[in-house]
Amino acid sequence: MKRLAILGSTGSIGTQALDVVSANPGIFKVEVLSAHSNSTLLIEQARKYKPNAVVVTNEAKYKEVKDALLMLPIKVFAGEKSLADVVQWDTVDIVLGAIVGFAGLHSTLAAIEAGKRVAIANKETLVVAGELVMQRAAATGAVILPVDSEHSAIFQCLVGEDINSVEKVILTASGGPFLGRKSNYLVNVKASHALQHPNWSMGAKISIDSATLMNKGLEMIEAKWLFGLSNEQVDVVVHPQSVIHSMVQFIDGSVKSQMGLPDMKLPIQYALAYPQRLPNTYKRLDFKEHAKLTFEAADYKTFRNLAIAKDAMYKGGNAPCVLNAANEIMVHAFLQNKVGFLEMSEMIEKTMDSVPFIEHPTLADYLSSDTEAREYAAEFVKKSQLSM
Ligand code: NAD
Ligand code: MG
């Protein structure tokens, strides 16, 4: 039995992880569940999966959750600090990091310090502090397994290979809902439209990131740290069908890819069960239904976020941390119709120009760069026509 701490259990990844648990009785047991403010679903999940503990990070929701679970043998905690404590318990074998955004950094680092196996969906943690995260994992022996579908694909392609024989990795991008569109169209798009991803059903933040291609930029940085690659070894190709989840090109020119239908339960299951493959009855890929797989270059000029993120990767230091913080503020503002689609890139760039560069940041530097970037970005949002 593998005992799981599922952080962000009420989200898109969290709920699909619980589906994987339900489909594999006797293999996984839920030890900890955590969520921020969806107390109703957290309570429902706690009643169903009977974890040893639940943590509600939004302290205002504590009483409601505590009262609802009073008659059950479930410990209830509140706040980010409690979450960092609970992930270190001896009764936790695997921590699934499925919190969205910078908010996942603290608990992920805590799990790594305790030498846990960490299945990581929370890409922002690797974008912000990937170097530190990987260094600490190497020091404590924590094993980090990717959940993001592209990184799971690369990881699966690397099984049995020597990392030194990798020439480059090629991340596939669906292109999102606005593939092929130009600035004159994008200038007017609204959140409701941007939230409609053609191939994947995901949380709001990553859906907007997929529409702006920031998601692919974040994934480039994520890949760099997860696999210890140079900047030049990380490439992107647009593949609208989302059948090939990513590829690895080796020094002999051979290319391996991992394919499947777009279903996050697969990479989640692979990370949780690794190195085992578990049987399931999910719909299979039928090549006759996908007769045409196409590829094209990404449009870095129209989708500026991809170019900005790539630059941040090359710049290194605290640049990706600042990028991420500014992007979180922009996505939030765009969802509230306070900034326009194209304005997000402009304001992220302005934020990056405003926050001082730190070449070798400490954890404290990441925390302060994040705060500073959020303040600048929020100021720029206030100046947007839409906010007035
Ligand atoms: P979501 O918005 O659906 O869920 C987010 C979860 O995090 C919720 O359980 C929420 O309670 C929790 N949370 C939110 N703010 C928090 C805070 N401040 N403190 C603690 N917990 C908080 O998001 P999602 O789509 O499931 O994405 C989760 C992570 O996985 C993201 O980093 C995303 O980039 C990554 N990811 C998601 C998908 C996908 O298909 N959804 C695919 C690949 C990677
Ligand atoms: Mg992905």
Short mmCIF file of C-alpha atoms and ligand atoms in Angstrom, two decimals, residues 7-14 16 34-38 57 83 97-101 103 121-124 147-149 200-206 215 219 264, ligand 1:
data_model
loop_
_atom_site.label_atom_id
_atom_site.label_comp_id
_atom_site.label_asym_id
_atom_site.label_seq_id
_atom_site.Cartn_x
_atom_site.Cartn_y
_atom_site.Cartn_z
CA LEU A 7 -2.11 18.52 -1.94
CA GLY A 8 -4.74 20.45 -3.86
CA SER A 9 -7.17 17.52 -3.78
CA THR A 10 -10.17 19.60 -4.87
CA GLY A 11 -8.57 20.78 -8.13
CA SER A 12 -8.51 19.29 -11.60
CA ILE A 13 -5.37 17.20 -10.93
CA GLY A 14 -6.38 16.43 -7.33
CA GLN A 16 -8.33 12.97 -11.08
CA SER A 34 -5.45 19.37 1.40
CA ALA A 35 -7.37 22.18 -0.24
CA HIS A 36 -7.55 25.93 0.02
CA SER A 37 -11.15 27.08 0.10
CA ASN A 38 -13.47 24.52 -1.46
CA THR A 57 -4.90 26.13 3.99
CA LEU A 83 0.57 21.49 5.57
CA GLY A 97 1.92 18.38 -5.39
CA ALA A 98 -1.23 19.53 -7.17
CA ILE A 99 -1.58 23.01 -5.68
CA VAL A 100 -1.70 25.75 -8.31
CA GLY A 101 0.94 28.46 -8.39
CA ALA A 103 1.50 28.65 -3.16
CA ALA A 121 2.12 18.64 -11.01
CA ASN A 122 2.73 22.09 -9.51
CA LYS A 123 5.07 23.35 -12.26
CA GLU A 124 5.27 26.86 -10.81
CA VAL A 147 3.00 14.61 -13.53
CA ASP A 148 2.78 17.26 -16.23
CA SER A 149 1.96 15.24 -19.36
CA TRP A 200 -7.76 19.21 -22.15
CA SER A 201 -10.11 20.10 -19.29
CA MET A 202 -8.04 21.84 -16.61
CA GLY A 203 -8.10 24.43 -13.83
CA ALA A 204 -8.65 28.09 -14.76
CA LYS A 205 -5.06 29.28 -14.31
CA ILE A 206 -3.42 26.67 -16.52
CA ASN A 215 2.14 27.31 -20.09
CA GLU A 219 7.13 23.92 -19.09
CA MET A 264 -4.21 13.40 -17.18
P1 NAD B 1 -7.02 23.84 -9.93
O1 NAD B 1 -7.21 25.30 -9.87
O2 NAD B 1 -8.06 23.00 -10.55
O3 NAD B 1 -6.77 23.28 -8.44
C1 NAD B 1 -5.85 23.89 -7.59
C2 NAD B 1 -5.81 23.22 -6.22
O4 NAD B 1 -4.88 23.96 -5.41
C3 NAD B 1 -7.15 23.23 -5.48
O5 NAD B 1 -7.29 22.04 -4.75
C4 NAD B 1 -7.01 24.41 -4.51
O6 NAD B 1 -7.72 24.22 -3.31
C5 NAD B 1 -5.52 24.42 -4.23
N1 NAD B 1 -5.03 25.77 -3.93
C6 NAD B 1 -5.30 26.90 -4.65
N2 NAD B 1 -4.69 27.95 -4.07
C7 NAD B 1 -4.05 27.48 -2.99
C8 NAD B 1 -3.27 28.11 -1.96
N3 NAD B 1 -3.03 29.42 -1.94
N4 NAD B 1 -2.76 27.32 -0.98
C9 NAD B 1 -2.98 25.99 -0.98
N5 NAD B 1 -3.73 25.35 -1.91
C10 NAD B 1 -4.25 26.09 -2.89
O7 NAD B 1 -5.60 23.59 -10.64
P2 NAD B 1 -5.14 22.35 -11.53
O8 NAD B 1 -5.54 22.58 -12.93
O9 NAD B 1 -5.50 21.06 -10.85
O10 NAD B 1 -3.56 22.54 -11.49
C11 NAD B 1 -2.76 22.22 -10.37
C12 NAD B 1 -1.29 22.27 -10.77
O11 NAD B 1 -1.06 21.22 -11.73
C13 NAD B 1 -0.89 23.56 -11.48
O12 NAD B 1 0.42 23.90 -11.11
C14 NAD B 1 -0.95 23.21 -12.95
O13 NAD B 1 -0.06 23.98 -13.72
C15 NAD B 1 -0.52 21.76 -12.92
N6 NAD B 1 -1.02 20.96 -14.06
C16 NAD B 1 -2.36 20.83 -14.25
C17 NAD B 1 -2.84 20.10 -15.33
C18 NAD B 1 -4.32 19.90 -15.53
O14 NAD B 1 -4.69 19.14 -16.45
N7 NAD B 1 -5.19 20.48 -14.75
C19 NAD B 1 -1.95 19.52 -16.22
C20 NAD B 1 -0.58 19.68 -16.01
C21 NAD B 1 -0.13 20.41 -14.92
#
